[in-house]
Amino acid sequence: MSEIEAPGELGAKVQIGSFKVADAARADAAGRAFVLDQMAQRPAVLTLKAWALEQLAPVAGETAVDVGSGTGEDVVVFADLGLRAIGVEPSAGLREEAVRRGPAGKGEFVDGLADKLPFDDESVDVLRCERVLQHVDDPAGSVREMVRVLRPGGRIVLIDTDWQTAIIHPADPDVLQRMVGSFLSQSANPYSGRQLRGQLAEAGLEITGETAATWLEPQAGARQGFVSMMHLRAAQSGAITEAEATAFANGITSAADRGAFHMSLTMYAVSAVKPPVA
Ligand SMILES: C[S@@+](CC[C@H](N)C(=O)[O-])C[C@H]1O[C@@H](n2cnc3c(N)ncnc32)[C@H](O)[C@@H]1O
């Protein structure tokens, strides 16, 4: 989800990483794997991963692809079900991490991009792509590329966040608006969640299901992860002043101490099938 790697203090040297492919070589893979592990435990993510698996109905012997496979956990799930499971991941560090974690033979991890997949036309039975399209410059082209490799009758699920649904409390409304605006303008495709259905329909697929889940950040999230870094990024970009950033941080951390911090965000998932050839 977030592009943030490590919590920090205002004024301290802050390491702000990214899941954008342009940053894949220099970003710290261990830090990103840590963030992905944290996200993987969030109820909204668990709910949508389970929904996706149900919709994809993978069958042993089929070929399954996870585009933007991160640490590879969804690839291992396909492999455990007896599929040929392939993760496409542009970050060499995350591919190495996925191989290191996976029992031998549990999936393959290959270099590639969502808009340039290393597969023949109509060679994939099952394809998933989760929280990746928000990071790509041409999401519609990427979805067309996924549809190219899918065989007629093949199933696909896309999952992504829509960052405009973010609610953070407490915060000065004006400061929050500038902070969120700054985040949205720095993201490749922050409104990805709302676009998934149309991208699949416009690529000629038949929509078979759609759902959503609300990400609810725990109270600890006021001090770590996305929210705790958002004000730092906004201050660095000049969208808010350092004094406003400090006031925001103090407000959410003291709220968390009272159990009164709130951060929520909506994630969407859409499933589709490639129509069989008539
Ligand atoms: C937030 S992570 C999600 C990882 C994984 N799908 C999961 O559910 O845990 C986004 C992933 O997309 C990858 N990524 C970024 N740009 C990409 C692109 N253009 N094509 C394929 N993957 C990309 C990143 O390297 C990262 O592993």
Short mmCIF file of C-alpha atoms and ligand atoms in Angstrom, two decimals:
data_model
loop_
_atom_site.label_atom_id
_atom_site.label_comp_id
_atom_site.label_asym_id
_atom_site.label_seq_id
_atom_site.Cartn_x
_atom_site.Cartn_y
_atom_site.Cartn_z
CA MET A 1 0.00 0.00 0.00
CA SER A 2 2.07 2.86 1.21
CA GLU A 3 5.35 3.93 -0.28
CA ILE A 4 6.85 4.50 3.13
CA GLU A 5 9.63 2.32 4.40
CA ALA A 6 10.56 3.38 7.89
CA PRO A 7 9.21 5.61 10.60
CA GLY A 8 11.20 8.72 11.46
CA GLU A 9 11.16 11.94 13.38
CA LEU A 10 10.62 15.34 11.90
CA GLY A 11 14.01 16.87 11.16
CA ALA A 12 15.77 13.50 11.22
CA LYS A 13 17.12 12.05 8.01
CA VAL A 14 14.13 10.15 6.71
CA GLN A 15 14.37 7.18 4.40
CA ILE A 16 11.36 7.35 2.16
CA GLY A 17 11.26 4.40 -0.18
CA SER A 18 8.91 3.55 -2.97
CA PHE A 19 7.25 0.61 -4.73
CA LYS A 20 7.56 2.44 -8.05
CA VAL A 21 9.59 0.46 -10.54
CA ALA A 22 11.87 3.46 -11.18
CA ASP A 23 13.01 3.17 -7.56
CA ALA A 24 13.27 -0.64 -7.49
CA ALA A 25 17.06 -0.77 -7.82
CA ARG A 26 17.89 1.71 -5.06
CA ALA A 27 15.08 0.91 -2.63
CA ASP A 28 15.98 -1.24 0.35
CA ALA A 29 14.43 -4.66 -0.31
CA ALA A 30 14.58 -5.78 3.33
CA GLY A 31 12.72 -2.63 4.40
CA ARG A 32 10.10 -3.09 1.72
CA ALA A 33 9.66 -6.75 2.59
CA PHE A 34 9.11 -5.67 6.21
CA VAL A 35 6.41 -3.20 5.12
CA LEU A 36 4.74 -5.83 2.90
CA ASP A 37 4.75 -8.32 5.80
CA GLN A 38 3.01 -5.74 8.01
CA MET A 39 0.41 -5.01 5.33
CA ALA A 40 -0.20 -8.71 4.72
CA GLN A 41 -1.54 -9.00 8.29
CA ARG A 42 -4.15 -6.26 7.90
CA PRO A 43 -7.70 -7.66 7.93
CA ALA A 44 -8.69 -5.86 4.68
CA VAL A 45 -5.74 -7.41 2.85
CA LEU A 46 -6.46 -10.89 4.25
CA THR A 47 -10.13 -10.57 3.30
CA LEU A 48 -9.40 -9.54 -0.29
CA LYS A 49 -6.67 -12.15 -0.78
CA ALA A 50 -9.13 -14.86 0.31
CA TRP A 51 -11.88 -13.44 -1.93
CA ALA A 52 -9.48 -13.35 -4.89
CA LEU A 53 -8.49 -16.97 -4.44
CA GLU A 54 -12.13 -18.04 -4.33
CA GLN A 55 -12.96 -16.08 -7.49
CA LEU A 56 -9.92 -17.40 -9.36
CA ALA A 57 -10.85 -21.02 -8.54
CA PRO A 58 -7.35 -22.33 -9.35
CA VAL A 59 -7.09 -25.93 -10.52
CA ALA A 60 -3.99 -28.12 -10.09
CA GLY A 61 -1.94 -28.26 -13.29
CA GLU A 62 -2.96 -24.79 -14.44
CA THR A 63 -0.50 -21.91 -14.92
CA ALA A 64 -0.98 -19.03 -12.48
CA VAL A 65 0.75 -15.64 -12.57
CA ASP A 66 0.98 -13.00 -9.85
CA VAL A 67 1.96 -9.63 -11.36
CA GLY A 68 4.00 -7.53 -8.91
CA SER A 69 4.49 -10.49 -6.59
CA GLY A 70 6.48 -8.71 -3.84
CA THR A 71 7.65 -11.26 -1.26
CA GLY A 72 5.92 -14.07 -3.20
CA GLU A 73 3.34 -15.23 -0.67
CA ASP A 74 0.51 -15.48 -3.20
CA VAL A 75 2.75 -17.41 -5.60
CA VAL A 76 3.42 -19.98 -2.87
CA VAL A 77 -0.34 -20.34 -2.31
CA PHE A 78 -0.81 -21.25 -6.00
CA ALA A 79 2.16 -23.63 -5.89
CA ASP A 80 0.76 -25.35 -2.80
CA LEU A 81 -2.46 -25.96 -4.74
CA GLY A 82 -0.50 -27.78 -7.44
CA LEU A 83 -0.35 -25.05 -10.09
CA ARG A 84 2.68 -23.89 -12.04
CA ALA A 85 3.02 -20.61 -10.13
CA ILE A 86 5.00 -17.66 -11.46
CA GLY A 87 5.60 -14.30 -9.80
CA VAL A 88 6.50 -11.34 -12.01
CA GLU A 89 8.48 -8.81 -9.99
CA PRO A 90 10.71 -5.98 -11.27
CA SER A 91 12.60 -5.57 -7.99
CA ALA A 92 15.59 -7.95 -7.96
CA GLY A 93 15.80 -7.58 -4.17
CA LEU A 94 12.19 -8.69 -3.68
CA ARG A 95 12.64 -11.59 -6.14
CA GLU A 96 15.65 -12.74 -4.08
CA GLU A 97 13.63 -12.40 -0.89
CA ALA A 98 10.78 -14.45 -2.38
CA VAL A 99 13.18 -17.21 -3.46
CA ARG A 100 14.87 -17.14 -0.03
CA ARG A 101 11.50 -17.58 1.73
CA GLY A 102 9.95 -20.18 -0.53
CA PRO A 103 10.58 -23.86 -0.05
CA ALA A 104 12.52 -25.18 -3.09
CA GLY A 105 10.32 -25.58 -6.11
CA LYS A 106 7.46 -23.53 -4.66
CA GLY A 107 7.01 -21.12 -7.51
CA GLU A 108 9.20 -19.28 -10.00
CA PHE A 109 10.06 -15.59 -9.81
CA VAL A 110 10.86 -13.72 -13.00
CA ASP A 111 11.75 -10.16 -13.91
CA GLY A 112 9.07 -8.25 -15.77
CA LEU A 113 6.66 -5.35 -15.84
CA ALA A 114 2.91 -5.23 -15.73
CA ASP A 115 2.84 -3.61 -19.16
CA LYS A 116 5.44 -6.00 -20.65
CA LEU A 117 4.85 -9.50 -19.35
CA PRO A 118 7.32 -12.24 -20.32
CA PHE A 119 4.64 -14.67 -21.52
CA ASP A 120 3.16 -15.77 -24.85
CA ASP A 121 -0.33 -14.77 -25.88
CA GLU A 122 -3.09 -16.77 -24.16
CA SER A 123 -0.63 -18.89 -22.15
CA VAL A 124 -1.90 -18.18 -18.62
CA ASP A 125 -4.96 -19.74 -16.94
CA VAL A 126 -5.14 -17.63 -13.78
CA LEU A 127 -3.75 -14.15 -13.12
CA ARG A 128 -3.82 -11.84 -10.10
CA CYS A 129 -2.42 -8.36 -9.57
CA GLU A 130 -2.66 -6.76 -6.12
CA ARG A 131 -1.77 -3.19 -5.07
CA VAL A 132 0.47 -2.76 -8.11
CA LEU A 133 -1.51 -0.65 -10.60
CA GLN A 134 -1.37 2.35 -8.23
CA HIS A 135 2.39 2.41 -8.92
CA VAL A 136 2.35 2.16 -12.73
CA ASP A 137 2.19 4.98 -15.26
CA ASP A 138 -0.06 3.17 -17.76
CA PRO A 139 -2.55 1.10 -15.74
CA ALA A 140 -5.03 0.58 -18.60
CA GLY A 141 -2.21 -0.58 -20.91
CA SER A 142 -1.00 -2.90 -18.16
CA VAL A 143 -4.44 -4.47 -17.83
CA ARG A 144 -4.60 -4.97 -21.64
CA GLU A 145 -1.20 -6.70 -21.38
CA MET A 146 -2.54 -9.02 -18.65
CA VAL A 147 -5.54 -9.82 -20.85
CA ARG A 148 -3.19 -10.58 -23.78
CA VAL A 149 -1.48 -13.38 -21.84
CA LEU A 150 -4.72 -14.80 -20.41
CA ARG A 151 -6.22 -17.74 -22.32
CA PRO A 152 -9.87 -17.68 -23.39
CA GLY A 153 -11.80 -18.85 -20.32
CA GLY A 154 -8.93 -17.69 -18.08
CA ARG A 155 -9.69 -15.86 -14.80
CA ILE A 156 -8.23 -12.64 -13.47
CA VAL A 157 -8.51 -10.61 -10.24
CA LEU A 158 -7.27 -7.06 -9.73
CA ILE A 159 -7.00 -5.56 -6.23
CA ASP A 160 -6.11 -1.98 -5.41
CA THR A 161 -6.54 0.96 -3.06
CA ASP A 162 -8.24 4.24 -3.86
CA TRP A 163 -6.23 6.78 -1.89
CA GLN A 164 -8.87 9.47 -2.05
CA THR A 165 -10.91 7.38 0.41
CA ALA A 166 -8.35 7.98 3.17
CA ILE A 167 -9.78 9.39 6.43
CA ILE A 168 -7.43 10.52 9.18
CA HIS A 169 -8.54 11.83 12.58
CA PRO A 170 -7.72 14.06 14.37
CA ALA A 171 -6.28 16.65 12.01
CA ASP A 172 -6.76 20.27 11.06
CA PRO A 173 -8.94 19.97 7.90
CA ASP A 174 -6.90 22.46 5.91
CA VAL A 175 -3.56 20.86 6.80
CA LEU A 176 -5.00 17.40 6.09
CA GLN A 177 -6.28 18.49 2.68
CA ARG A 178 -2.87 19.86 1.68
CA MET A 179 -1.12 16.78 3.05
CA VAL A 180 -3.38 14.32 1.21
CA GLY A 181 -3.23 16.47 -1.94
CA SER A 182 0.55 16.34 -1.82
CA PHE A 183 0.48 12.55 -1.44
CA LEU A 184 -1.99 12.12 -4.31
CA SER A 185 0.09 14.30 -6.63
CA GLN A 186 3.25 12.29 -5.85
CA SER A 187 1.59 8.94 -6.60
CA ALA A 188 1.56 7.43 -10.09
CA ASN A 189 -2.08 6.32 -9.99
CA PRO A 190 -3.66 7.08 -6.60
CA TYR A 191 -7.27 6.52 -7.77
CA SER A 192 -6.56 2.98 -8.97
CA GLY A 193 -9.28 1.26 -6.93
CA ARG A 194 -12.20 2.93 -8.72
CA GLN A 195 -10.72 2.20 -12.16
CA LEU A 196 -10.33 -1.59 -11.94
CA ARG A 197 -13.79 -2.59 -13.12
CA GLY A 198 -13.72 -0.31 -16.15
CA GLN A 199 -10.20 -1.36 -17.12
CA LEU A 200 -11.25 -5.02 -17.22
CA ALA A 201 -14.57 -4.33 -18.99
CA GLU A 202 -12.91 -2.07 -21.57
CA ALA A 203 -10.31 -4.80 -22.24
CA GLY A 204 -13.19 -7.06 -23.32
CA LEU A 205 -13.55 -9.21 -20.22
CA GLU A 206 -16.75 -10.34 -18.57
CA ILE A 207 -16.93 -9.10 -14.97
CA THR A 208 -17.74 -11.96 -12.59
CA GLY A 209 -17.55 -10.23 -9.21
CA GLU A 210 -16.51 -7.15 -7.27
CA THR A 211 -16.05 -6.33 -3.62
CA ALA A 212 -14.40 -3.87 -1.25
CA ALA A 213 -12.79 -3.93 2.18
CA THR A 214 -12.00 -1.14 4.60
CA TRP A 215 -8.46 -0.84 5.86
CA LEU A 216 -8.59 0.24 9.51
CA GLU A 217 -5.19 1.25 10.84
CA PRO A 218 -4.53 0.16 14.46
CA GLN A 219 -3.66 2.77 17.10
CA ALA A 220 0.04 1.94 16.66
CA GLY A 221 -0.30 3.23 13.09
CA ALA A 222 -0.14 6.80 14.43
CA ARG A 223 3.53 6.18 15.18
CA GLN A 224 4.62 3.83 12.40
CA GLY A 225 3.97 3.19 8.74
CA PHE A 226 2.03 5.32 6.32
CA VAL A 227 0.33 7.93 8.50
CA SER A 228 3.40 8.59 10.62
CA MET A 229 5.36 9.46 7.47
CA MET A 230 2.75 11.33 5.47
CA HIS A 231 3.34 14.62 7.27
CA LEU A 232 7.10 14.27 6.80
CA ARG A 233 6.72 13.87 3.07
CA ALA A 234 4.26 16.75 2.89
CA ALA A 235 6.63 18.99 4.84
CA GLN A 236 9.56 17.97 2.65
CA SER A 237 7.56 18.85 -0.48
CA GLY A 238 6.54 22.22 1.02
CA ALA A 239 2.80 21.39 1.05
CA ILE A 240 2.68 22.00 4.82
CA THR A 241 5.06 23.81 7.16
CA GLU A 242 7.28 22.03 9.68
CA ALA A 243 5.17 23.54 12.47
CA GLU A 244 2.00 22.13 10.88
CA ALA A 245 3.68 18.73 10.50
CA THR A 246 4.74 18.71 14.15
CA ALA A 247 1.24 19.72 15.29
CA PHE A 248 -0.28 16.96 13.15
CA ALA A 249 2.12 14.33 14.54
CA ASN A 250 1.51 15.44 18.13
CA GLY A 251 -2.26 15.39 17.53
CA ILE A 252 -2.44 11.85 16.17
CA THR A 253 0.03 10.34 18.65
CA SER A 254 -1.69 11.87 21.68
CA ALA A 255 -5.02 10.71 20.24
CA ALA A 256 -3.59 7.20 19.90
CA ASP A 257 -2.56 7.31 23.57
CA ARG A 258 -6.24 7.91 24.39
CA GLY A 259 -7.37 5.26 21.89
CA ALA A 260 -8.91 8.01 19.71
CA PHE A 261 -6.81 7.82 16.53
CA HIS A 262 -8.59 6.87 13.29
CA MET A 263 -7.24 6.09 9.84
CA SER A 264 -9.27 4.20 7.24
CA LEU A 265 -9.00 3.54 3.57
CA THR A 266 -11.04 1.54 1.03
CA MET A 267 -9.55 -1.23 -1.08
CA TYR A 268 -11.38 -2.71 -4.08
CA ALA A 269 -11.22 -6.04 -5.90
CA VAL A 270 -12.74 -7.06 -9.23
CA SER A 271 -12.80 -10.50 -10.87
CA ALA A 272 -13.36 -11.27 -14.54
CA VAL A 273 -13.14 -14.01 -17.13
CA LYS A 274 -11.80 -13.79 -20.68
CA PRO A 275 -14.68 -14.83 -22.93
CA PRO A 276 -14.04 -18.18 -24.61
CA VAL A 277 -13.59 -18.02 -28.38
CA ALA A 278 -17.00 -18.45 -30.08
C1 LIG B 1 2.53 -2.89 -2.56
S1 LIG B 1 3.48 -4.10 -3.33
C2 LIG B 1 2.32 -5.47 -3.47
C3 LIG B 1 3.02 -6.80 -3.53
C4 LIG B 1 2.10 -8.02 -3.63
N1 LIG B 1 1.24 -7.95 -4.79
C5 LIG B 1 1.30 -8.25 -2.37
O1 LIG B 1 0.07 -8.41 -2.45
O2 LIG B 1 1.89 -8.29 -1.28
C6 LIG B 1 3.64 -3.55 -5.01
C7 LIG B 1 4.56 -4.44 -5.84
O3 LIG B 1 4.46 -4.05 -7.22
C8 LIG B 1 5.74 -4.08 -7.81
N2 LIG B 1 5.72 -3.20 -8.99
C9 LIG B 1 5.86 -1.86 -9.05
N3 LIG B 1 5.74 -1.43 -10.31
C10 LIG B 1 5.52 -2.53 -11.08
C11 LIG B 1 5.31 -2.74 -12.49
N4 LIG B 1 5.34 -1.72 -13.36
N5 LIG B 1 5.11 -4.00 -12.92
C12 LIG B 1 5.07 -5.04 -12.04
N6 LIG B 1 5.26 -4.90 -10.71
C13 LIG B 1 5.48 -3.66 -10.23
C14 LIG B 1 6.66 -3.62 -6.66
O4 LIG B 1 8.01 -3.94 -6.88
C15 LIG B 1 6.02 -4.34 -5.48
O5 LIG B 1 6.53 -5.64 -5.31
#
